[in-house]
Coordinates of C-alpha atoms (C1' of nucleotides) in Angstrom, one line a residue:
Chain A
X1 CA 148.5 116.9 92.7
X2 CA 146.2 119.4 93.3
X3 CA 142.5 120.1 94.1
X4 CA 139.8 121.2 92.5
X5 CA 141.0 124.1 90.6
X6 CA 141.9 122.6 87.7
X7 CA 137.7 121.5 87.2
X8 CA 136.9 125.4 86.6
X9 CA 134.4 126.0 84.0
X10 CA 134.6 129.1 82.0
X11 CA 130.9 129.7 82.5
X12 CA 131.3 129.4 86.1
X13 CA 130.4 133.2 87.7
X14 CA 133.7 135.1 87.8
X15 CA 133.6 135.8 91.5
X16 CA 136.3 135.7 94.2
X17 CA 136.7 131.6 95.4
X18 CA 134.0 131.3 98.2
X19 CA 131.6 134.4 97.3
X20 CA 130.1 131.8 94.6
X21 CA 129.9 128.9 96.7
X22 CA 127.9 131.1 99.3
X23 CA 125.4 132.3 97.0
X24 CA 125.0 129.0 95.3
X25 CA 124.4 127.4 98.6
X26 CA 121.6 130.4 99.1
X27 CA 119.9 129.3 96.5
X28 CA 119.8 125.7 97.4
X29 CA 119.1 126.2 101.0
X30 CA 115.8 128.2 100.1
X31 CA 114.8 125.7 97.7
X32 CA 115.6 122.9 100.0
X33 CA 113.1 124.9 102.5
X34 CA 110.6 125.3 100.4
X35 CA 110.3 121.5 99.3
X36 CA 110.4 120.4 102.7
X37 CA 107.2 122.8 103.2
X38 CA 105.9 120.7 100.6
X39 CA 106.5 117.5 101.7
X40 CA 104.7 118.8 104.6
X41 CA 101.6 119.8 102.8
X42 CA 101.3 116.6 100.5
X43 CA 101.2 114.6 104.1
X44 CA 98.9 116.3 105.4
X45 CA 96.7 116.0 102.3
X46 CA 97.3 112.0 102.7
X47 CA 95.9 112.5 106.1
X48 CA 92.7 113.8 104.9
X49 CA 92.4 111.4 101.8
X50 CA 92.4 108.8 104.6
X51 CA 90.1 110.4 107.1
X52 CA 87.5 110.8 104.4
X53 CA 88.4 107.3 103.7
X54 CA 87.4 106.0 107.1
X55 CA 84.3 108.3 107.0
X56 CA 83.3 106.3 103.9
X57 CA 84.2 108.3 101.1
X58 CA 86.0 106.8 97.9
X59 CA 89.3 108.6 97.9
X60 CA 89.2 107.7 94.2
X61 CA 86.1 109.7 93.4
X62 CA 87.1 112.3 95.5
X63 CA 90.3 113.1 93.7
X64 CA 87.9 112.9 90.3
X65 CA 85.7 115.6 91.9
X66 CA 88.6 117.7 93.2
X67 CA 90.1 117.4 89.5
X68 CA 86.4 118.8 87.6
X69 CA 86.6 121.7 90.5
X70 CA 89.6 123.3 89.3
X71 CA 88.1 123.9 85.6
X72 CA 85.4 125.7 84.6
X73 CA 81.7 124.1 84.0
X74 CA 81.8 125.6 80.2
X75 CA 85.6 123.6 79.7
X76 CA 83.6 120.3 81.4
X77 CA 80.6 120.7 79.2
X78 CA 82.7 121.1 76.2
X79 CA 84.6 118.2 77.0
X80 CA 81.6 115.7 77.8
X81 CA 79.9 116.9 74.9
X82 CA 83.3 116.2 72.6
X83 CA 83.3 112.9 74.2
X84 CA 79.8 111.8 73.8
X85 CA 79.7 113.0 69.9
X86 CA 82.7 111.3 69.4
X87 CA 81.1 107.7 70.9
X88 CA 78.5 108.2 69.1
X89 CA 80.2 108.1 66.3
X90 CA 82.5 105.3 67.0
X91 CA 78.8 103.9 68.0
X92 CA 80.0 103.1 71.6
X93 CA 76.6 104.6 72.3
X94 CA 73.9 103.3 73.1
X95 CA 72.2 106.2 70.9
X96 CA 71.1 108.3 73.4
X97 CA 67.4 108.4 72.7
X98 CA 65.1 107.7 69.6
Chain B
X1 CA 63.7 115.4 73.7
X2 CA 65.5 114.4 70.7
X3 CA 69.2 112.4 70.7
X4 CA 72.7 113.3 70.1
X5 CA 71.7 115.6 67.0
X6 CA 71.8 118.8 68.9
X7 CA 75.7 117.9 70.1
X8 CA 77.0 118.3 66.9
X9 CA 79.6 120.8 67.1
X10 CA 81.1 123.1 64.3
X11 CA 84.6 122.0 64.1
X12 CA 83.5 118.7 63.6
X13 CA 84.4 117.0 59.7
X14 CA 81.6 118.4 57.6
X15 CA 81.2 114.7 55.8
X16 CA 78.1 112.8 55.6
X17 CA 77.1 110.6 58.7
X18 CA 79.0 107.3 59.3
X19 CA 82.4 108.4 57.2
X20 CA 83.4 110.6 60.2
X21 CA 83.0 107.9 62.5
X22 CA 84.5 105.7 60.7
X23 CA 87.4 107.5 59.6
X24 CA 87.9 108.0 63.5
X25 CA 87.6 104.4 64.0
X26 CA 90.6 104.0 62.0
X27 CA 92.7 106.3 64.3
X28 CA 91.2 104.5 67.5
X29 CA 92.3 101.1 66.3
X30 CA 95.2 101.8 64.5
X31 CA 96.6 103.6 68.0
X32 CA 95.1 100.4 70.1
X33 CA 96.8 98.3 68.1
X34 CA 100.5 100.4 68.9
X35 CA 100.1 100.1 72.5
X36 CA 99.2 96.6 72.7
X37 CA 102.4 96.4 70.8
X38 CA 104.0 98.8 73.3
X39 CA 102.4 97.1 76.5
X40 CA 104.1 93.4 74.8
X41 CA 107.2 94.5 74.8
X42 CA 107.3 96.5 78.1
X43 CA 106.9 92.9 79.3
X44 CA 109.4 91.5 77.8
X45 CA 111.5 93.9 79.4
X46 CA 110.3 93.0 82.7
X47 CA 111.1 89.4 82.1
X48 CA 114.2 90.4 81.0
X49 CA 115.2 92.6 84.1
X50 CA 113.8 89.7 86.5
X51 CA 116.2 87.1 84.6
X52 CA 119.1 89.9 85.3
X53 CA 118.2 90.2 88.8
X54 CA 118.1 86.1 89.3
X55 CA 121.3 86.0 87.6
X56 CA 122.8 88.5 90.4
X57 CA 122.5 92.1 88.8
X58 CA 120.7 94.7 90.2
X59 CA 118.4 96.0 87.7
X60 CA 118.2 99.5 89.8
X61 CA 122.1 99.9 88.4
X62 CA 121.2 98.4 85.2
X63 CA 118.4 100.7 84.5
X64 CA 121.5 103.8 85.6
X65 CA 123.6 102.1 83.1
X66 CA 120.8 102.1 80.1
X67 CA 120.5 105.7 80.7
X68 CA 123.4 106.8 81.0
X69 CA 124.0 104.8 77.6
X70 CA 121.6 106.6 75.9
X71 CA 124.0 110.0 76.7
X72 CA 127.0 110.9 75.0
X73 CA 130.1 110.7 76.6
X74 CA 130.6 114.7 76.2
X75 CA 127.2 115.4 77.3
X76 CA 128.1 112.8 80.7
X77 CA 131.4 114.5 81.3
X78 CA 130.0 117.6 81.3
X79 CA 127.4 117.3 83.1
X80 CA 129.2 115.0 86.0
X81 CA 132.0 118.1 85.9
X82 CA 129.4 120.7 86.1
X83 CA 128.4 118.5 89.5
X84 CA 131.3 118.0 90.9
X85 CA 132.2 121.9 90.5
X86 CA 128.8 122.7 92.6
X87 CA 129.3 120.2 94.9
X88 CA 133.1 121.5 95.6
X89 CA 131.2 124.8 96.1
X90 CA 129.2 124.0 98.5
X91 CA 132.0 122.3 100.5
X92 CA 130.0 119.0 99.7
X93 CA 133.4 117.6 98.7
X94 CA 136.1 116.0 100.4
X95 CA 138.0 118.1 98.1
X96 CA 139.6 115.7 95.6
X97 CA 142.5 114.8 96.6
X98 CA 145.4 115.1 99.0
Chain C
X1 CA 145.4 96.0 81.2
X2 CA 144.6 95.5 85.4
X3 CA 141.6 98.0 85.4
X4 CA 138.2 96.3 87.5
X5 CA 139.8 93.9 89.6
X6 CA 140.1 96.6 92.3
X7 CA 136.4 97.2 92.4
X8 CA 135.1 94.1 92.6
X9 CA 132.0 93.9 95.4
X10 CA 131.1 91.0 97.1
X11 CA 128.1 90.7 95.8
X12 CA 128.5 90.2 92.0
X13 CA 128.5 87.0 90.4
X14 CA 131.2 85.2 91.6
X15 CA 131.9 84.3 88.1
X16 CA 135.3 84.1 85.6
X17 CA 136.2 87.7 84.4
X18 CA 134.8 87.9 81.3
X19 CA 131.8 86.1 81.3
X20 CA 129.8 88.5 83.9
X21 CA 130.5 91.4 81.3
X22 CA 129.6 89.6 77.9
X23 CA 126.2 88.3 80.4
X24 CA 125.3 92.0 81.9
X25 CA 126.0 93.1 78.3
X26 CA 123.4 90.5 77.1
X27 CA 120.7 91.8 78.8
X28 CA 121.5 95.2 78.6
X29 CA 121.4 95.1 74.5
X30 CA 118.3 93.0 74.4
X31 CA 116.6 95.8 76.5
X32 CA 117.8 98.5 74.7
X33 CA 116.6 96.6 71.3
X34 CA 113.0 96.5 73.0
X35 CA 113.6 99.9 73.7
X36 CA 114.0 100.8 70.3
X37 CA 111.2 98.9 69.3
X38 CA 109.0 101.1 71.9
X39 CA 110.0 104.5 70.8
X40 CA 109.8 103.6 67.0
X41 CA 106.1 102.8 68.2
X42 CA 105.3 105.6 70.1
X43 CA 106.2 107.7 66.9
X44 CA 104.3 106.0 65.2
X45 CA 101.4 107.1 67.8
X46 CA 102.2 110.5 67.7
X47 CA 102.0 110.4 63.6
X48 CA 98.3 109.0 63.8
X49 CA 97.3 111.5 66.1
X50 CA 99.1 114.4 64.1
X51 CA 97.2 112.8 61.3
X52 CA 93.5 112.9 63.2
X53 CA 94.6 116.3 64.4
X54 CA 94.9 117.0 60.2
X55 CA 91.6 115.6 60.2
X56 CA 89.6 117.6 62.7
X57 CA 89.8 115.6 65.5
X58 CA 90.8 116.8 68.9
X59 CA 93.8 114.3 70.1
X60 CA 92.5 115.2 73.7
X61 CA 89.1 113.8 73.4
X62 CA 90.7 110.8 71.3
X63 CA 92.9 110.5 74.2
X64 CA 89.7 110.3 76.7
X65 CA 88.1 108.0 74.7
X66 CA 90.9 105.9 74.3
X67 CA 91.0 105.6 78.0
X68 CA 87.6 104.6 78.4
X69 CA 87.5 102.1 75.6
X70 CA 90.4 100.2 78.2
X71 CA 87.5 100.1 80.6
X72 CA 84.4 98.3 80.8
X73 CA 80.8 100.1 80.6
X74 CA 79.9 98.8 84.4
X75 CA 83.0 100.6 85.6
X76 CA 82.5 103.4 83.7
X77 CA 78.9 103.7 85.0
X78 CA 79.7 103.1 88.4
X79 CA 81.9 105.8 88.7
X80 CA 80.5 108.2 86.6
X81 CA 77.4 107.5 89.1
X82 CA 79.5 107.9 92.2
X83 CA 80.9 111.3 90.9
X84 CA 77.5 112.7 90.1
X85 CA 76.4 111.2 93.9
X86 CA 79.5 113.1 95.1
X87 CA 78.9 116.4 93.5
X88 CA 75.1 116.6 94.3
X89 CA 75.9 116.3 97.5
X90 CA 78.3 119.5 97.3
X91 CA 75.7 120.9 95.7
X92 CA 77.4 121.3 92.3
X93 CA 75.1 119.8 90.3
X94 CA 72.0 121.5 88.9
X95 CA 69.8 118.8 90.5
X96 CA 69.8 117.0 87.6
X97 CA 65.7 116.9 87.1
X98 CA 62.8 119.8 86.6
Chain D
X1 CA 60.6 113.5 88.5
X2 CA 62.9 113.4 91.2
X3 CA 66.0 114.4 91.7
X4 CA 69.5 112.7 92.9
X5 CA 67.5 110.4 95.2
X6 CA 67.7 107.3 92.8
X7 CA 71.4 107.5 92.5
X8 CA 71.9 107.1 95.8
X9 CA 74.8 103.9 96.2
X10 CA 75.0 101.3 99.5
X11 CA 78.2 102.4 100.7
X12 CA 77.4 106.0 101.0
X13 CA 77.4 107.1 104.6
X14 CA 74.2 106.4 106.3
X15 CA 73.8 110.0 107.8
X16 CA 71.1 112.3 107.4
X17 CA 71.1 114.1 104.1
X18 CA 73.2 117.5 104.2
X19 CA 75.4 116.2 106.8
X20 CA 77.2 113.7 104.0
X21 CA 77.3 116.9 102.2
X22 CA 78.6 119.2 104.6
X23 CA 81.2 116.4 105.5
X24 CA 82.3 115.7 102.2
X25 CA 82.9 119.4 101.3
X26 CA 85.2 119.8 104.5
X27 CA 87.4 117.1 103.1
X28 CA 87.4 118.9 99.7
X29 CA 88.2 122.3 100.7
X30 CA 90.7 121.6 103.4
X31 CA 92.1 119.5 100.7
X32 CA 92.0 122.4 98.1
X33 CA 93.6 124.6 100.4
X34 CA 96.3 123.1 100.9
X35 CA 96.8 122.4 97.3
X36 CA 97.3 126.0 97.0
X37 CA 99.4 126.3 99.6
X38 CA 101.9 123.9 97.4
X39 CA 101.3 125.8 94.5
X40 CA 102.1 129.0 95.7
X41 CA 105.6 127.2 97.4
X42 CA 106.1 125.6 93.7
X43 CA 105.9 129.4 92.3
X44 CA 108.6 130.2 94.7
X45 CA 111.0 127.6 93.7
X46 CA 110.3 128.5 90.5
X47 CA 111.5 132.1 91.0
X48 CA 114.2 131.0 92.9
X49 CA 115.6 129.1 90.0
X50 CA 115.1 131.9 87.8
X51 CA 116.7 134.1 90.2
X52 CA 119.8 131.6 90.4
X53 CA 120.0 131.2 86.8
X54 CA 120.4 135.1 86.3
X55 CA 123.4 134.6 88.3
X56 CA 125.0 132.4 86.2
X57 CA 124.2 129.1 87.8
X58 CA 122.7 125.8 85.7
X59 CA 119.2 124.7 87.0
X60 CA 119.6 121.6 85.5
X61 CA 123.2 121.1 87.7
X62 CA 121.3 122.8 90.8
X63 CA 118.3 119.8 90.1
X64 CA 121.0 116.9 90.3
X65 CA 122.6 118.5 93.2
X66 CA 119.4 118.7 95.4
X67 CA 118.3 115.6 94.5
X68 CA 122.1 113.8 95.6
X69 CA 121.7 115.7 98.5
X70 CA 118.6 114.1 99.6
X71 CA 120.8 111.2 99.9
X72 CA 123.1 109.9 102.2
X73 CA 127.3 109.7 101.2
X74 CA 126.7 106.3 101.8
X75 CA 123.9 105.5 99.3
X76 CA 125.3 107.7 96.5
X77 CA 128.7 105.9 97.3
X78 CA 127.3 102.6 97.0
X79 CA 125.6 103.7 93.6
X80 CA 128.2 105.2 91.9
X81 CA 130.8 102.1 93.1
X82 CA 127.8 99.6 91.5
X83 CA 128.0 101.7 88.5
X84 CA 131.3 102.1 87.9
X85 CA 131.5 98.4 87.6
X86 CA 129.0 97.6 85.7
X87 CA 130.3 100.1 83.1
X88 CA 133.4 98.4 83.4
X89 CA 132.2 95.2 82.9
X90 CA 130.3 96.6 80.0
X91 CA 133.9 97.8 78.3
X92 CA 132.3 101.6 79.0
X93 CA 135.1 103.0 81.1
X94 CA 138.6 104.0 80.6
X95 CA 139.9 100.8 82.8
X96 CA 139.7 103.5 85.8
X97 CA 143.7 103.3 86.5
X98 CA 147.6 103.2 85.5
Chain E
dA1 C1' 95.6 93.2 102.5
dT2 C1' 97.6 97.4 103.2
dC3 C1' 101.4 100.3 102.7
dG4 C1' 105.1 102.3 100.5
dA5 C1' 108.1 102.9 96.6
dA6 C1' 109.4 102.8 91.7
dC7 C1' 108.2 103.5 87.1
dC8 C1' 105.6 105.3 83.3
dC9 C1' 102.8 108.6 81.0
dC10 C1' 100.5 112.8 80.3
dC11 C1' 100.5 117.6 80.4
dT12 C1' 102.1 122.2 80.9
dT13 C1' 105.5 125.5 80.4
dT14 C1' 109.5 127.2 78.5
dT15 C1' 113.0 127.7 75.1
dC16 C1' 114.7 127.9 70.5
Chain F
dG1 C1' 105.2 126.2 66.2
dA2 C1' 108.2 122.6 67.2
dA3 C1' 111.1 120.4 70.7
dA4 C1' 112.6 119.8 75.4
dA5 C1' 112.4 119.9 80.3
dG6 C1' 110.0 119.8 84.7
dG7 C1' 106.0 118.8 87.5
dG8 C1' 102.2 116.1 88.7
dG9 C1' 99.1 112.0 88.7
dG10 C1' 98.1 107.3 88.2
dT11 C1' 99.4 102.7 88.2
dT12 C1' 101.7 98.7 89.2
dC13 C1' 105.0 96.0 91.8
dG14 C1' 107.3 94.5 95.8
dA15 C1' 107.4 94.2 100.7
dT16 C1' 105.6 93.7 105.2

DNA sequence: ATCGAACCCCCTTTTC
DNA sequence: GAAAAGGGGGTTCGAT
């Protein structure tokens, strides 16, 4: 009983036995690179959460302030001011002012 | 300086004070109310996957099993054939058979 | 009709054929029934906030408040204090005063 | 009217102000920079897909691969034996033999 | 109490 | 524009 031939798909790439495998394993191996190289990075970003940890710094917070960097101060105005009108409204607020 | 009067932005309901807030209210509460529902019956799931677990079953492979159950066979089969074709491929394989 | 005897592991309920199937089965329906009972809830969710979309309301700032509601005002003021202290001292805030 | 100085919490570090700063910001933009690092690696994989899908091949299949291949033969064994009987047990499998 | 892993949810992007 | 898939982040649980 034989091997694995009988498992072809017809949308399988209509190469010579081998040729295919190759290039598939091409693919993989870069990509298999290139997450290692990113397990790598995220490590090293745990370092630093924890050195600023022991320095005193609220890792939490930090990750809140890294977050607000990446948009623009006219999105984060926007936003806050959204946010406040609709409290208001829902009278979560403590009214602001008189 | 005056209170939350100047936050009011133009794509806001143009209805008179108070319906707006409390038509949101009705969202807010109406959604709160879903996800307490949600968050009672995600633990009743829990209970019910510890009770599997003390009776022997290990809810890891039960939680494979619920998902795969949620497939159809076809879509299964094809997929685990599509795997086992890339995985011959790449000679990761013992090659099926004798 | 021989079928699982072969497979049997050590480690599963050393129980009468049968019986370990109709139990694992018993657990497995009653989560899939809580299941059910989540999902038909989450649409729900998404109909209310389709229908406060319809409204004029943003579902991202409902979402936001949401969120906050789930939280009480000290911990909301303590971090919103602590992220203000944090980007003062990177010098991203106006200075907050005249 | 001052500035910042009121907001200033216990459990900041007791350094002299600018250094907490200068300190913090370190943390940030090594932080930052190596967030970009991972994004510019995730925009690679990303093409690599692409490219590997213009040849014919199935992300989706090439996903499941990488992911089994993260594990050892003796995990995914192990997993797939488990399975296997609990979908037997469960009446979801052919009976698996002659 | 800290660390690590697993699960869940949100969001973004792509596809149809 | 609606639906689906993938990626990322946060949270919670178990383990040490």
């Amino acid at each position: 009983m034989p091997g694995y031939h009988q498992v072809t798909a017809s949308h399988m790439p209509a190469e010579v036995a081998g040729i295919t495998g190759a290039h598939l394993l091409q693919y993989i191996e870069r990509i298999e690179r290139l997450e290692e190289e990113k397990t790598a990075l995220g490590e090293q970003s745990k370092e630093i959460f924890q050195e600023a940890k022991s320095s005193g710094f609220d890792p939490k917070i930090i990750r809140i302030v890294l977050r607000e960097r990446k948009r623009t101060p006219e999105e984060l105005d926007e936003e806050e001011t959204m946010v406040l009108l609709y409290k208001q409204a829902l009278g979560m607020m403590p009214a602001a002012d008189s």
